[in-house]
XYZ file of C-alpha atoms in Angstrom:
562
model
C 62.612 71.158 131.008
C 63.378 74.004 133.399
C 65.747 76.782 132.474
C 68.844 77.233 134.609
C 68.648 80.842 135.803
C 71.666 80.639 138.095
C 74.000 81.459 135.222
C 72.310 83.806 132.699
C 73.556 83.555 129.098
C 75.124 87.016 129.356
C 77.213 85.935 132.360
C 78.349 82.761 130.628
C 79.266 84.762 127.538
C 81.263 87.234 129.644
C 83.032 84.325 131.349
C 84.055 82.787 128.026
C 85.194 86.178 126.748
C 87.347 86.621 129.849
C 88.878 83.186 129.333
C 89.601 83.884 125.660
C 91.114 87.258 126.449
C 93.271 85.658 129.128
C 94.393 82.979 126.650
C 95.423 85.673 124.150
C 97.353 87.484 126.856
C 99.128 84.288 127.907
C 99.923 83.531 124.272
C 101.475 86.991 123.927
C 103.767 86.357 126.883
C 104.819 82.893 125.696
C 105.483 84.021 122.118
C 107.684 86.866 123.288
C 109.608 84.630 125.647
C 110.139 82.132 122.833
C 111.605 84.812 120.574
C 113.411 86.823 123.258
C 117.005 87.820 122.730
C 119.468 85.652 124.711
C 121.889 88.549 125.226
C 121.763 92.315 125.553
C 120.392 93.977 122.450
C 121.185 97.675 122.863
C 123.384 99.806 125.077
C 120.423 100.737 127.280
C 120.007 97.024 128.033
C 123.517 97.074 129.504
C 122.598 100.114 131.604
C 119.557 98.324 132.992
C 121.481 95.135 133.769
C 124.159 97.068 135.665
C 121.549 99.207 137.438
C 120.058 96.117 139.049
C 123.342 95.660 140.888
C 124.010 99.354 141.565
C 121.608 102.151 140.698
C 123.847 105.110 139.821
C 122.692 107.856 137.463
C 126.140 109.487 137.320
C 127.524 106.247 135.879
C 124.561 105.869 133.500
C 123.207 102.881 135.403
C 120.670 103.702 133.999
C 121.122 106.904 132.025
C 119.442 110.100 133.276
C 116.683 110.958 134.016
C 116.411 107.414 135.387
C 113.965 104.500 135.278
C 113.522 103.711 138.962
C 110.283 101.691 138.933
C 111.411 99.748 135.879
C 114.622 98.714 137.638
C 112.843 97.865 140.901
C 110.386 95.575 139.100
C 113.260 93.985 137.162
C 115.114 93.346 140.424
C 112.052 91.611 141.822
C 111.784 89.429 138.714
C 115.481 88.567 139.010
C 114.556 86.649 142.145
C 112.595 84.368 139.795
C 114.873 84.270 136.757
C 118.237 84.424 138.527
C 119.484 86.468 135.561
C 119.322 90.299 135.431
C 118.980 90.358 131.659
C 116.449 87.531 131.731
C 114.324 89.599 134.109
C 114.321 92.476 131.591
C 113.128 90.165 128.816
C 110.485 88.633 131.100
C 109.211 92.104 132.002
C 109.008 93.007 128.313
C 107.167 89.755 127.582
C 104.649 90.446 130.341
C 103.902 93.773 128.700
C 102.490 91.778 125.774
C 99.592 90.634 127.955
C 98.974 94.245 129.010
C 98.791 95.325 125.369
C 96.217 92.619 124.629
C 94.054 93.707 127.574
C 94.436 97.455 127.006
C 93.747 97.370 123.256
C 90.733 95.136 123.817
C 89.158 97.648 126.202
C 90.216 100.682 124.162
C 88.499 99.214 121.120
C 85.416 98.071 123.013
C 84.983 101.701 123.975
C 85.736 103.016 120.487
C 84.014 100.530 118.230
C 82.259 97.719 120.079
C 82.931 94.000 120.559
C 84.154 93.254 117.033
C 86.691 96.051 117.170
C 87.735 94.895 120.646
C 88.755 91.442 119.427
C 90.613 92.915 116.463
C 92.432 95.183 118.898
C 93.370 92.184 121.051
C 94.743 90.471 117.940
C 96.872 93.539 117.254
C 98.155 93.519 120.818
C 99.172 89.891 120.340
C 100.914 90.001 116.954
C 101.519 93.574 115.766
C 105.251 93.686 114.869
C 105.928 96.837 116.909
C 104.516 95.361 120.129
C 106.020 91.915 119.556
C 109.526 93.219 118.840
C 109.744 95.341 121.978
C 108.254 92.506 123.994
C 111.223 90.317 123.029
C 114.175 92.533 123.986
C 115.385 93.780 127.349
C 114.504 97.453 126.964
C 111.968 99.622 128.765
C 110.097 100.662 125.602
C 107.692 97.703 125.660
C 106.707 97.928 129.350
C 106.619 101.732 129.188
C 104.415 101.641 126.102
C 102.027 99.224 127.807
C 101.641 101.669 130.704
C 101.043 104.440 128.137
C 98.182 102.374 126.716
C 96.701 102.104 130.222
C 96.924 105.881 130.635
C 95.112 106.335 127.304
C 92.417 103.850 128.366
C 91.811 105.573 131.685
C 91.649 108.958 129.991
C 89.203 107.634 127.384
C 86.896 106.276 130.085
C 86.861 109.723 131.678
C 86.557 111.609 128.385
C 83.603 109.541 127.233
C 81.979 109.357 130.657
C 81.549 105.590 130.470
C 83.570 104.712 133.572
C 84.810 108.032 134.947
C 85.742 106.884 138.446
C 87.631 103.772 137.323
C 89.218 105.741 134.491
C 90.422 108.463 136.856
C 92.071 105.971 139.200
C 93.603 104.003 136.323
C 94.916 107.067 134.484
C 96.311 108.704 137.635
C 98.133 105.623 138.902
C 99.404 104.643 135.444
C 100.665 108.164 134.728
C 102.592 108.301 138.010
C 104.011 104.836 137.396
C 104.947 105.797 133.837
C 107.462 108.376 135.047
C 109.411 105.566 136.698
C 109.717 103.834 133.325
C 110.194 106.690 130.848
C 109.851 110.179 132.379
C 109.473 111.802 128.950
C 106.254 109.846 128.388
C 104.798 111.384 131.530
C 105.316 114.832 130.028
C 103.771 113.863 126.699
C 100.641 112.255 128.195
C 100.001 114.753 130.992
C 97.949 117.046 128.672
C 95.560 114.176 127.871
C 95.251 113.294 131.559
C 94.575 116.856 132.694
C 92.113 117.467 129.858
C 90.207 114.291 130.738
C 90.060 115.298 134.391
C 88.709 118.678 133.327
C 86.009 117.041 131.239
C 84.810 115.056 134.291
C 85.480 117.777 136.874
C 83.229 117.542 139.947
C 82.112 121.188 139.741
C 80.750 120.846 136.210
C 77.123 122.014 136.018
C 74.431 122.171 133.385
C 74.810 118.623 132.022
C 73.429 115.205 132.796
C 76.701 113.507 131.893
C 78.494 111.724 134.734
C 81.101 113.649 136.667
C 83.748 112.550 139.131
C 83.112 112.841 142.817
C 85.495 115.051 144.737
C 86.919 111.915 146.356
C 87.751 110.271 143.026
C 89.054 113.542 141.587
C 91.594 114.079 144.348
C 92.372 110.364 144.593
C 93.435 110.369 140.948
C 95.563 113.485 141.350
C 97.007 112.130 144.591
C 98.042 108.822 143.005
C 99.678 110.600 140.076
C 101.538 113.007 142.355
C 102.579 110.399 144.935
C 103.987 107.964 142.368
C 105.694 110.779 140.454
C 107.383 112.261 143.519
C 108.397 108.746 144.553
C 110.712 108.164 141.590
C 111.694 111.821 141.220
C 112.874 112.372 144.798
C 114.795 109.099 144.926
C 116.517 109.940 141.634
C 117.481 113.387 142.947
C 118.940 111.809 146.098
C 120.830 109.250 144.003
C 122.325 111.991 141.822
C 123.572 113.918 144.848
C 121.055 116.730 144.936
C 118.801 118.719 142.662
C 121.570 120.701 140.966
C 123.565 117.542 140.227
C 120.439 115.829 138.867
C 119.688 118.754 136.564
C 123.294 118.811 135.363
C 123.164 115.099 134.539
C 120.045 115.685 132.470
C 121.536 118.733 130.716
C 124.470 116.553 129.697
C 122.021 114.589 127.543
C 121.315 117.600 125.347
C 124.048 116.548 122.926
C 121.676 113.812 121.713
C 119.532 116.477 120.053
C 122.310 117.630 117.757
C 122.218 114.867 115.176
C 118.493 114.103 115.221
C 116.876 117.520 115.711
C 115.355 119.088 112.617
C 116.140 122.523 114.045
C 119.849 121.717 114.412
C 120.549 119.074 111.763
C 118.088 120.232 109.093
C 116.266 118.156 106.495
C 118.400 114.991 106.828
C 117.029 114.647 110.367
C 113.517 115.299 109.043
C 113.858 112.533 106.445
C 115.145 110.116 109.073
C 112.288 110.957 111.444
C 109.652 110.583 108.712
C 111.080 107.203 107.685
C 111.103 105.989 111.295
C 107.578 107.240 111.940
C 106.331 105.461 108.844
C 107.966 102.194 109.872
C 106.513 102.487 113.389
C 102.991 103.193 112.168
C 103.187 100.346 109.656
C 104.324 97.978 112.391
C 101.643 99.114 114.847
C 98.868 97.909 112.528
C 100.469 95.523 110.058
C 97.960 93.969 107.700
C 95.078 95.659 109.529
C 95.970 98.911 107.782
C 94.230 97.607 104.632
C 90.749 96.944 106.123
C 91.108 100.122 108.216
C 91.628 102.224 105.086
C 88.817 100.322 103.371
C 86.533 101.086 106.307
C 87.387 104.767 106.061
C 86.667 104.825 102.311
C 83.388 102.921 102.594
C 82.112 105.124 105.378
C 83.417 108.463 104.115
C 80.686 111.066 104.087
C 78.352 108.917 106.156
C 77.838 108.492 109.906
C 81.470 107.574 110.326
C 82.396 109.296 113.555
C 78.949 108.852 115.033
C 79.291 105.143 114.388
C 82.693 104.695 115.937
C 82.550 107.156 118.784
C 78.869 107.440 119.694
C 77.401 104.103 118.654
C 74.768 103.027 121.226
C 76.243 100.387 123.487
C 74.723 97.549 125.487
C 74.421 98.459 129.139
C 76.682 96.624 131.496
C 75.360 94.053 133.891
C 73.768 95.771 136.860
C 73.453 99.136 135.141
C 70.022 100.629 135.486
C 68.131 102.572 132.901
C 68.604 105.732 134.976
C 72.365 105.434 134.834
C 74.358 106.828 131.923
C 75.233 104.190 129.374
C 78.633 103.503 127.882
C 77.730 105.721 124.963
C 76.884 108.720 127.174
C 79.750 111.179 126.896
C 80.414 114.564 128.432
C 82.297 115.368 125.266
C 80.224 115.266 122.119
C 80.841 115.961 118.490
C 83.373 114.943 115.910
C 85.803 117.789 116.663
C 85.990 116.977 120.358
C 86.481 113.281 119.706
C 89.407 114.070 117.467
C 90.650 116.409 120.164
C 91.120 113.463 122.529
C 93.273 111.661 119.972
C 95.252 114.869 119.494
C 95.884 115.200 123.230
C 97.319 111.660 123.360
C 99.214 111.537 120.074
C 100.345 115.022 119.055
C 102.768 116.031 121.884
C 104.985 112.960 121.563
C 104.562 112.671 117.806
C 105.686 116.231 117.118
C 108.623 116.062 119.504
C 109.918 112.869 117.939
C 109.312 114.234 114.452
C 111.150 117.499 115.033
C 113.333 117.000 118.085
C 114.764 113.540 118.687
C 113.750 110.183 117.230
C 116.619 107.710 117.088
C 114.637 104.705 118.333
C 111.321 103.318 117.061
C 110.481 102.417 120.655
C 109.696 106.065 121.326
C 106.537 105.736 119.217
C 105.036 103.380 121.807
C 104.040 106.535 123.690
C 101.008 106.793 121.412
C 101.028 103.646 119.246
C 98.565 101.819 121.502
C 95.829 104.342 120.771
C 96.780 104.434 117.075
C 96.478 100.639 116.844
C 93.123 100.757 118.637
C 91.847 103.382 116.191
C 92.886 101.192 113.247
C 90.989 98.220 114.661
C 87.922 100.416 115.209
C 87.969 101.602 111.602
C 88.501 98.076 110.291
C 85.452 96.878 112.259
C 83.249 99.847 111.320
C 81.729 98.330 108.141
C 81.039 95.128 110.056
C 79.112 97.078 112.674
C 76.878 98.592 109.980
C 76.273 95.327 108.147
C 75.660 93.340 111.354
C 71.981 94.284 111.376
C 71.492 93.057 107.797
C 73.795 90.033 107.504
C 74.537 88.855 111.052
C 75.835 85.402 110.087
C 78.030 86.766 107.303
C 79.401 89.434 109.622
C 80.295 86.841 112.265
C 82.207 84.868 109.666
C 83.886 88.006 108.273
C 84.940 89.102 111.759
C 86.443 85.698 112.510
C 88.199 85.608 109.132
C 89.618 89.101 109.630
C 90.883 88.170 113.095
C 92.564 85.002 111.782
C 94.178 86.883 108.885
C 95.391 89.572 111.283
C 96.955 86.996 113.591
C 98.560 85.014 110.766
C 99.910 87.849 108.596
C 100.984 90.098 111.451
C 102.652 87.147 113.129
C 104.606 86.459 109.946
C 105.585 90.127 109.621
C 106.695 90.193 113.258
C 108.922 87.152 112.780
C 110.293 87.706 109.272
C 109.951 91.449 108.754
C 108.313 93.457 105.980
C 108.987 92.118 102.463
C 111.620 94.222 100.743
C 112.359 96.107 103.967
C 114.472 93.644 105.870
C 117.400 95.896 106.511
C 119.248 95.042 109.669
C 119.153 97.180 112.745
C 116.495 98.048 115.270
C 114.274 99.703 112.666
C 113.450 96.371 111.026
C 111.254 95.564 114.064
C 111.277 91.811 113.536
C 112.363 88.668 115.309
C 114.611 88.055 112.303
C 116.673 91.079 113.359
C 117.008 89.731 116.903
C 118.224 86.395 115.563
C 120.666 88.082 113.199
C 122.054 90.193 116.054
C 122.659 87.041 118.100
C 124.189 85.157 115.168
C 126.542 88.027 114.358
C 128.212 87.914 117.742
C 128.376 84.126 117.702
C 130.269 84.231 114.402
C 132.439 87.125 115.575
C 133.447 85.242 118.717
C 134.401 82.163 116.653
C 136.393 84.311 114.233
C 138.334 86.026 117.006
C 138.968 82.751 118.845
C 140.475 81.238 115.680
C 143.048 84.016 115.299
C 146.690 83.215 116.216
C 147.447 83.639 119.927
C 150.120 86.205 119.126
C 147.719 88.386 117.146
C 146.787 91.635 118.878
C 143.366 93.001 117.931
C 141.628 96.292 118.537
C 137.831 96.179 118.117
C 136.361 99.435 116.881
C 132.717 99.672 117.960
C 130.057 101.535 116.048
C 128.011 104.469 117.284
C 124.920 102.336 116.603
C 122.828 101.407 119.645
C 122.730 97.693 118.837
C 126.494 97.460 118.160
C 127.809 100.267 120.343
C 130.676 100.203 122.776
C 128.942 98.816 125.825
C 127.081 96.173 123.825
C 130.325 94.842 122.301
C 132.070 94.874 125.670
C 129.182 92.973 127.277
C 128.715 90.364 124.549
C 132.478 89.877 124.134
C 133.685 90.269 127.728
C 137.000 88.556 126.998
C 137.827 91.403 124.598
C 136.337 94.230 126.673
C 139.733 95.835 127.348
C 140.501 96.118 123.641
C 137.194 97.670 122.528
C 137.035 101.367 121.709
C 134.602 103.668 119.965
C 135.937 106.029 117.331
C 135.119 109.715 117.351
C 136.293 112.661 115.317
C 139.720 114.284 115.717
C 138.099 116.814 118.086
C 135.170 115.048 119.732
C 132.396 117.355 120.846
C 131.228 115.808 124.103
C 129.946 117.550 127.228
C 132.408 117.862 130.155
C 130.217 115.666 132.347
C 131.166 112.677 130.200
C 134.551 112.666 131.944
C 133.023 110.770 134.839
C 131.606 108.033 132.579
C 134.513 105.638 132.995
C 132.929 103.080 130.672
C 133.092 105.443 127.671
C 136.323 104.464 125.878
C 136.870 106.793 122.940
C 139.719 106.871 120.427
C 140.436 109.470 117.797
C 141.538 108.422 114.298
C 145.051 109.644 115.116
C 145.276 107.330 118.117
C 144.099 104.370 116.068
C 146.576 105.230 113.329
C 149.430 105.147 115.848
C 148.554 101.555 116.758
C 148.594 100.214 113.214
C 152.057 98.696 113.549
C 151.127 96.925 116.775
C 147.678 95.460 116.252
C 144.927 94.811 113.741
C 141.914 97.133 113.947
C 138.595 95.448 113.197
C 135.513 97.642 112.845
C 132.178 96.274 114.056
C 129.869 97.246 111.193
C 126.783 95.050 111.086
C 124.138 97.541 110.015
C 123.856 99.647 106.913
C 124.361 102.872 108.892
C 127.769 101.887 110.261
C 129.928 102.049 107.090
C 129.028 105.707 106.536
C 130.034 106.518 110.098
C 133.456 104.868 109.893
C 134.140 106.048 106.366
C 133.600 109.663 107.380
C 136.387 109.226 109.923
C 138.871 107.081 108.039
C 138.199 107.488 104.331
C 135.960 105.931 101.740
C 136.165 102.182 101.116
C 137.062 102.878 97.511
C 140.296 104.470 98.710
C 141.487 101.116 99.989
C 141.401 102.014 103.680
C 139.281 98.980 104.516
C 139.274 95.278 103.748
C 136.033 93.337 104.031
C 136.560 90.154 106.067
C 133.840 87.447 106.135
C 133.284 85.856 109.555
C 130.575 83.341 108.568
C 126.821 83.279 108.235
C 126.861 86.105 105.709
C 128.364 88.509 108.260
C 131.470 90.667 107.916
C 133.872 92.822 109.843
C 136.071 95.479 108.277
C 139.847 95.465 108.688
C 141.544 98.853 108.729
C 144.701 98.418 106.639
C 147.928 99.462 108.415
C 149.171 101.240 105.300
C 145.897 103.110 104.752
C 146.197 106.883 104.752
C 143.160 108.360 102.953
C 140.887 110.249 105.314
C 143.445 110.698 108.086
């Protein structure tokens, strides 16, 4: 019997791996589409829907500093979906496939094949990635591009694929600014450091360096794509000075969430949000990752994960540097790469502004990849001694990761199922949809002569524009309460959609209409009570609207807190 040499076993194995990876990516897209929100989820979703019709930064369509490439891609997808919001959800779902691919290759570089498949499983079912792949916000797609930047930088930093890494990192970084410009700032240090590591003029080392052509091609792609969105946003705003003023008007967001301005309450909130994000980036894989760290502590831990000898790629000669050859060697320098990617964004969100878990997607892709690498580390050591057992253990760990993380993504963490965006679960998306269904039925059943004022929360998922969009028939009667002397920047005068009412104005309407406060999340009651008095003072009446949901009626005779 002759052996078929036309398709070597290694090629067939690579083909099956490609098919399996593609199947996981497709599964990620389909799962996110199946659990996608049918209506806008947060006020930024409304911005992005309106921006597809008219891109106007002064009207916060979208809000400054702008998301030009994100909106352009969404417009293109609208030609397929026929629905501007549906295109946002589809774009978020497609980012799920990018996470699967990016985490697979990040982990193949960090820890080998076993880690790569665990990373792909995380990309498919990790609650953080799944949640933002199911709602129409730019966090999911932006985070997927961040993962591509990290992958390109890692290929340069380790010298495994410097040319491809330079082109990938440069193009992804420039594209990233058109999704979330802040992410470009946070990841630029990692990109520039990786370029420096592979600089063409480096001498005295056998490690691979970039050619001058690839070096300038990478910089050129990053600059061209960055200036593309930046210049068009400046033109849209009416000039550079107007664009800068629009961005300065956003500084008020730092007041409540900055540790430097709001003190320790902001610190506690940021720590809680960081913890929830990190938990959701790894899910159940945190346990074997910690176990891997403990088992390997004091041994060849970092040498194993970062410098483990790798199989040469097909077509790579013995004279070429292998995947394990790195221009950057040593434990300290390996940790330095992680620091370049993670620390800038992490510290800013910890100390400056962190009111959305989606911000953590700037660096969560690399964090998830590191967890998968640590979880697979013991398997890599034992593979030489118990190959069959290790194959079974790897498969079992992958199945457990898919099953448990999938359950956490759908139902939320046990004992931590509070409503609101921070729950990071499909259950929250369903509850958000059900709330407005019950609220619409409740309002429709009221007597025709009844006049109602809806008081929206400050919360992103139940804010003014969200309520107006999901309840368009009541849009004219929706307002958002602020203090007696609201502290808002002058530029907000031109935001015609921002309908604010002071407590005094609401009090003057008590004889004419009922005032119902939209308070779905646990944060909302504190906000409204600070303005109108504690519930114990009798200012509010809890009104059930069905499905375990409530609104709060402000009593006409209520005076405490005014």
